[in-house]
CSV table of C-alpha atoms in Angstrom, one decimal:
chain,number,residue,atom,x,y,z
A,1310,MET,CA,-38.2,-60.3,-140.4
A,1311,ASP,CA,-38.6,-56.8,-138.8
A,1312,GLU,CA,-41.7,-55.4,-137.0
A,1313,GLU,CA,-43.0,-53.6,-140.1
A,1314,GLU,CA,-42.8,-56.7,-142.3
A,1315,GLU,CA,-44.6,-58.7,-139.7
A,1316,GLU,CA,-47.3,-56.1,-139.4
A,1317,ALA,CA,-47.7,-56.0,-143.2
A,1318,HIS,CA,-48.1,-59.8,-143.3
A,1319,LEU,CA,-50.7,-59.8,-140.6
A,1320,LYS,CA,-52.7,-57.0,-142.3
A,1321,ALA,CA,-52.5,-58.8,-145.7
A,1322,ALA,CA,-53.7,-62.1,-144.2
A,1323,PHE,CA,-56.4,-60.8,-141.9
A,1324,GLY,CA,-57.1,-57.1,-142.7
A,1325,ASP,CA,-58.5,-54.8,-140.1
A,1326,SER,CA,-61.3,-56.1,-137.9
A,1327,SER,CA,-63.1,-54.7,-134.9
A,1328,ASP,CA,-63.5,-56.1,-131.4
A,1329,ASP,CA,-67.1,-56.9,-132.2
A,1330,GLU,CA,-66.1,-59.0,-135.2
A,1331,HIS,CA,-63.5,-60.8,-133.0
A,1332,LEU,CA,-66.3,-61.7,-130.6
A,1333,ALA,CA,-68.5,-63.0,-133.4
A,1334,ASP,CA,-65.6,-65.1,-134.6
A,1335,ARG,CA,-65.1,-66.7,-131.3
A,1336,GLU,CA,-68.8,-67.6,-131.0
A,1337,THR,CA,-68.8,-69.5,-134.4
A,1338,LYS,CA,-69.1,-73.2,-133.8
A,1339,ALA,CA,-66.5,-75.4,-135.5
A,1340,VAL,CA,-68.0,-77.8,-138.0
A,1341,TRP,CA,-66.3,-81.2,-138.7
A,1342,GLU,CA,-66.6,-83.1,-141.9
A,1343,ARG,CA,-65.2,-86.6,-142.8
A,1344,VAL,CA,-63.2,-86.6,-146.0
A,1345,GLU,CA,-64.9,-89.2,-148.2
A,1346,LYS,CA,-62.9,-92.2,-149.5
A,1347,ILE,CA,-60.3,-92.0,-146.7
A,1348,ASN,CA,-61.1,-93.5,-143.3
A,1349,GLY,CA,-59.7,-91.5,-140.4
A,1350,LEU,CA,-59.4,-88.2,-142.3
A,1351,TRP,CA,-61.4,-85.3,-140.8
A,1352,LEU,CA,-61.4,-81.6,-141.8
A,1353,CYS,CA,-62.6,-78.6,-139.8
A,1354,ARG,CA,-62.6,-75.7,-142.2
A,1355,ASN,CA,-63.4,-73.0,-139.6
A,1356,PHE,CA,-61.3,-74.3,-136.7
A,1357,LEU,CA,-59.7,-71.0,-135.9
A,1358,SER,CA,-61.5,-67.6,-136.2
A,1359,VAL,CA,-59.8,-64.8,-137.9
A,1360,HIS,CA,-58.9,-63.3,-134.5
A,1361,HIS,CA,-57.3,-66.6,-133.3
A,1362,GLN,CA,-55.4,-67.0,-136.6
A,1363,SER,CA,-53.9,-63.5,-136.1
A,1364,ASP,CA,-52.9,-64.3,-132.5
A,1365,LEU,CA,-51.4,-67.6,-133.5
A,1366,LEU,CA,-49.4,-66.1,-136.4
A,1367,SER,CA,-48.1,-63.4,-134.1
A,1368,ALA,CA,-47.0,-65.9,-131.5
A,1369,ILE,CA,-45.2,-67.9,-134.2
A,1370,LEU,CA,-43.4,-65.0,-135.7
A,1371,ASN,CA,-42.5,-63.7,-132.3
A,1372,GLU,CA,-40.5,-66.9,-131.7
A,1373,GLY,CA,-37.9,-65.4,-134.1
A,1374,TRP,CA,-37.5,-68.7,-135.9
A,1375,PHE,CA,-37.8,-67.2,-139.4
A,1376,VAL,CA,-35.7,-64.1,-139.1
A,1377,GLU,CA,-33.3,-65.4,-141.7
A,1378,GLU,CA,-34.8,-66.1,-145.1
A,1379,SER,CA,-32.8,-69.3,-145.4
A,1380,ILE,CA,-34.7,-70.9,-142.5
A,1381,ASN,CA,-38.2,-72.2,-143.3
A,1382,GLN,CA,-38.8,-74.9,-140.6
A,1383,ALA,CA,-38.7,-75.1,-136.8
A,1384,MET,CA,-39.1,-78.2,-134.7
A,1385,ARG,CA,-39.7,-78.6,-130.9
A,1386,PHE,CA,-39.9,-81.8,-128.8
A,1387,GLY,CA,-41.2,-82.4,-125.3
A,1388,ASP,CA,-42.0,-79.1,-123.7
A,1389,LEU,CA,-43.8,-77.1,-126.4
A,1390,PRO,CA,-44.3,-73.3,-126.4
A,1391,SER,CA,-47.4,-72.2,-124.5
A,1392,TRP,CA,-49.3,-71.2,-127.6
A,1393,ALA,CA,-48.7,-74.7,-129.0
A,1394,THR,CA,-50.0,-76.3,-125.8
A,1395,GLU,CA,-53.0,-74.0,-125.9
A,1396,LEU,CA,-53.6,-75.1,-129.6
A,1397,SER,CA,-53.5,-78.7,-128.5
A,1398,GLU,CA,-56.0,-78.1,-125.8
A,1399,LEU,CA,-58.3,-76.3,-128.3
A,1400,ILE,CA,-58.0,-79.3,-130.7
A,1401,LEU,CA,-59.1,-81.6,-127.9
A,1402,GLU,CA,-61.9,-79.4,-126.9
A,1403,SER,CA,-63.2,-79.1,-130.4
A,1404,VAL,CA,-63.1,-82.9,-131.0
A,1405,GLU,CA,-64.8,-83.7,-127.8
A,1406,SER,CA,-67.5,-81.1,-128.4
A,1407,VAL,CA,-69.0,-83.1,-131.3
A,1408,ASP,CA,-70.6,-86.6,-131.3
A,1409,LEU,CA,-68.4,-87.8,-134.2
A,1410,PRO,CA,-65.5,-90.3,-134.3
A,1411,VAL,CA,-63.0,-87.6,-135.3
A,1412,LEU,CA,-60.2,-89.3,-133.3
A,1413,PRO,CA,-60.2,-92.7,-131.6
A,1414,ALA,CA,-61.0,-92.6,-127.9
A,1415,ASP,CA,-57.6,-94.0,-126.8
A,1416,LEU,CA,-55.9,-91.1,-128.5
A,1417,LEU,CA,-58.1,-88.5,-126.7
A,1418,CYS,CA,-57.1,-90.1,-123.3
A,1419,ARG,CA,-53.3,-89.9,-123.8
A,1420,GLU,CA,-51.3,-87.4,-121.9
A,1421,PRO,CA,-50.2,-85.2,-123.5
A,1422,LEU,CA,-52.2,-85.4,-126.7
A,1423,PHE,CA,-49.2,-84.0,-128.6
A,1424,ASP,CA,-45.5,-83.5,-127.6
A,1425,GLN,CA,-43.8,-82.7,-130.9
A,1426,LEU,CA,-44.2,-79.6,-133.1
A,1427,ILE,CA,-43.2,-78.6,-136.6
A,1428,VAL,CA,-43.8,-75.2,-138.0
A,1429,ASN,CA,-43.2,-74.9,-141.8
A,1430,LEU,CA,-43.0,-71.6,-143.7
A,1431,TYR,CA,-43.8,-72.0,-147.4
A,1432,GLN,CA,-43.1,-69.2,-149.9
A,1433,PRO,CA,-45.1,-69.1,-153.2
A,1434,GLY,CA,-44.1,-72.1,-155.3
A,1435,GLU,CA,-42.9,-74.2,-152.3
A,1436,GLY,CA,-44.6,-77.3,-151.1
A,1437,ILE,CA,-43.7,-80.8,-149.7
A,1438,CYS,CA,-43.4,-84.1,-151.5
A,1439,ALA,CA,-45.6,-87.1,-151.0
A,1440,HIS,CA,-44.9,-88.9,-147.7
A,1441,VAL,CA,-46.2,-90.9,-144.8
A,1442,ASP,CA,-45.1,-89.5,-141.5
A,1443,LEU,CA,-42.3,-91.5,-139.7
A,1444,LEU,CA,-43.3,-94.4,-137.6
A,1445,ARG,CA,-41.4,-92.9,-134.6
A,1446,PHE,CA,-44.6,-90.9,-134.1
A,1447,GLU,CA,-47.8,-92.4,-132.8
A,1448,ASP,CA,-51.2,-92.4,-134.4
A,1449,GLY,CA,-53.1,-89.1,-134.7
A,1450,ILE,CA,-51.6,-86.1,-136.6
A,1451,ALA,CA,-53.0,-82.5,-136.6
A,1452,ILE,CA,-52.2,-79.8,-139.2
A,1453,VAL,CA,-53.3,-76.2,-138.8
A,1454,SER,CA,-53.0,-73.9,-141.9
A,1455,LEU,CA,-52.4,-70.2,-141.8
A,1456,GLU,CA,-52.3,-67.4,-144.3
A,1457,SER,CA,-52.5,-68.7,-147.9
A,1458,PRO,CA,-54.9,-71.6,-148.9
A,1459,CYS,CA,-53.6,-74.6,-150.7
A,1460,VAL,CA,-54.6,-78.0,-151.9
A,1461,MET,CA,-53.2,-81.1,-150.1
A,1462,ARG,CA,-53.3,-84.3,-152.2
A,1463,PHE,CA,-53.7,-87.7,-150.6
A,1464,SER,CA,-52.5,-90.8,-152.5
A,1465,PRO,CA,-52.5,-94.4,-151.5
A,1466,ALA,CA,-49.2,-95.5,-149.9
A,1467,GLU,CA,-49.5,-98.7,-152.0
A,1468,LYS,CA,-49.8,-98.0,-155.7
A,1469,GLY,CA,-53.1,-99.2,-157.3
A,1470,GLU,CA,-55.0,-99.2,-154.0
A,1471,GLY,CA,-57.2,-96.3,-154.9
A,1472,GLU,CA,-57.6,-92.8,-156.5
A,1473,ASP,CA,-56.0,-89.6,-155.3
A,1474,VAL,CA,-58.0,-87.3,-153.1
A,1475,ASP,CA,-57.6,-83.6,-153.0
A,1476,VAL,CA,-58.5,-81.5,-149.9
A,1477,LEU,CA,-58.6,-77.7,-149.8
A,1478,LEU,CA,-56.8,-76.3,-146.7
A,1479,SER,CA,-58.1,-72.8,-146.1
A,1480,PRO,CA,-56.6,-70.4,-143.6
A,1481,GLY,CA,-57.7,-71.4,-140.1
A,1482,SER,CA,-58.5,-74.9,-141.1
A,1483,LEU,CA,-57.5,-78.1,-139.2
A,1484,ILE,CA,-57.0,-81.5,-140.6
A,1485,LEU,CA,-56.7,-84.6,-138.5
A,1486,MET,CA,-55.2,-88.0,-139.7
A,1487,SER,CA,-55.6,-91.2,-137.8
A,1488,GLY,CA,-55.7,-94.9,-138.6
A,1489,GLU,CA,-55.9,-95.6,-142.3
A,1490,ALA,CA,-55.4,-91.9,-143.2
A,1491,ARG,CA,-52.3,-91.7,-141.1
A,1492,TYR,CA,-50.6,-95.0,-142.1
A,1493,GLY,CA,-52.2,-96.0,-145.4
A,1494,TRP,CA,-52.1,-92.7,-147.4
A,1495,LYS,CA,-49.3,-90.3,-148.4
A,1496,HIS,CA,-50.0,-86.6,-148.4
A,1497,GLU,CA,-48.3,-83.8,-150.3
A,1498,ILE,CA,-48.6,-80.1,-151.3
A,1499,ASN,CA,-47.5,-79.4,-154.9
A,1500,ARG,CA,-47.3,-75.6,-155.4
A,1501,LYS,CA,-45.5,-75.2,-158.7
A,1502,GLN,CA,-43.5,-72.0,-159.2
A,1503,ILE,CA,-45.1,-71.6,-162.6
A,1504,GLY,CA,-48.8,-71.7,-162.7
A,1505,PHE,CA,-51.4,-72.1,-159.9
A,1506,GLN,CA,-53.1,-74.7,-157.9
A,1507,VAL,CA,-56.7,-75.1,-159.0
A,1508,TRP,CA,-59.7,-75.9,-156.8
A,1509,GLU,CA,-63.1,-76.4,-158.3
A,1510,GLY,CA,-62.1,-74.7,-161.5
A,1511,GLU,CA,-60.7,-71.6,-159.7
A,1512,GLU,CA,-57.0,-70.7,-159.5
A,1513,ILE,CA,-55.5,-70.3,-156.0
A,1514,ASP,CA,-53.3,-67.2,-155.7
A,1515,GLN,CA,-50.1,-68.4,-154.1
A,1516,LYS,CA,-48.9,-66.4,-151.1
A,1517,ARG,CA,-46.8,-67.2,-148.1
A,1518,ARG,CA,-48.3,-70.1,-146.1
A,1519,ILE,CA,-47.5,-71.3,-142.6
A,1520,SER,CA,-48.5,-74.7,-141.3
A,1521,VAL,CA,-48.4,-76.0,-137.7
A,1522,THR,CA,-48.1,-79.8,-137.3
A,1523,LEU,CA,-48.6,-81.5,-134.0
A,1524,ARG,CA,-47.7,-85.2,-133.3
A,1525,LYS,CA,-46.9,-87.5,-130.4
A,1526,LEU,CA,-43.6,-89.3,-130.1
A,1527,CYS,CA,-43.7,-93.1,-129.6
A,1528,PRO,CA,-42.3,-94.2,-126.2
A,1529,SER,CA,-38.6,-94.8,-126.4
């Protein structure tokens, strides 16, 4: 991806905004909500301001991971890029700023909070099949969404244990999974090439989407 293409993606995703708007974005307080029917599943729709989203997207694209169209995923273990470490610190800061059980206390005390990173790039029509994250990773998984919104579906890991639950992941949102949500529910994104995802009766226009997933490896 060349510089002009990157600039076009940034403008399409975030438009043009002034410094005053950036300042207003940073002063907006994040609001956490528990996803009903699934214990341990929390969503922060406005986790990242438009300005922070733009900065994060630029940092990711500047890594050069997705220069070739055939590459749509990058993984890092141990020492993470500085922007990923800063993102982890921002997650911790946001969780600790509210008097809500967003993550168990023992997870908030671990060092580091996350040490494994996956960045996925989804083109229109691309998604991910239903799965529970591997047990080589500890409890507590964070997913930040950028660019295009999408619907993530949660389904019980054991059939017949409950109904599916859909969650809208808007650009700049953060979803956290721990406990039952992490181990007892599968999650997936089904973005069919023909047709659209639908949320509350409205079709979601499919565009490029980038997700950042942070996890903690179990001790070897």
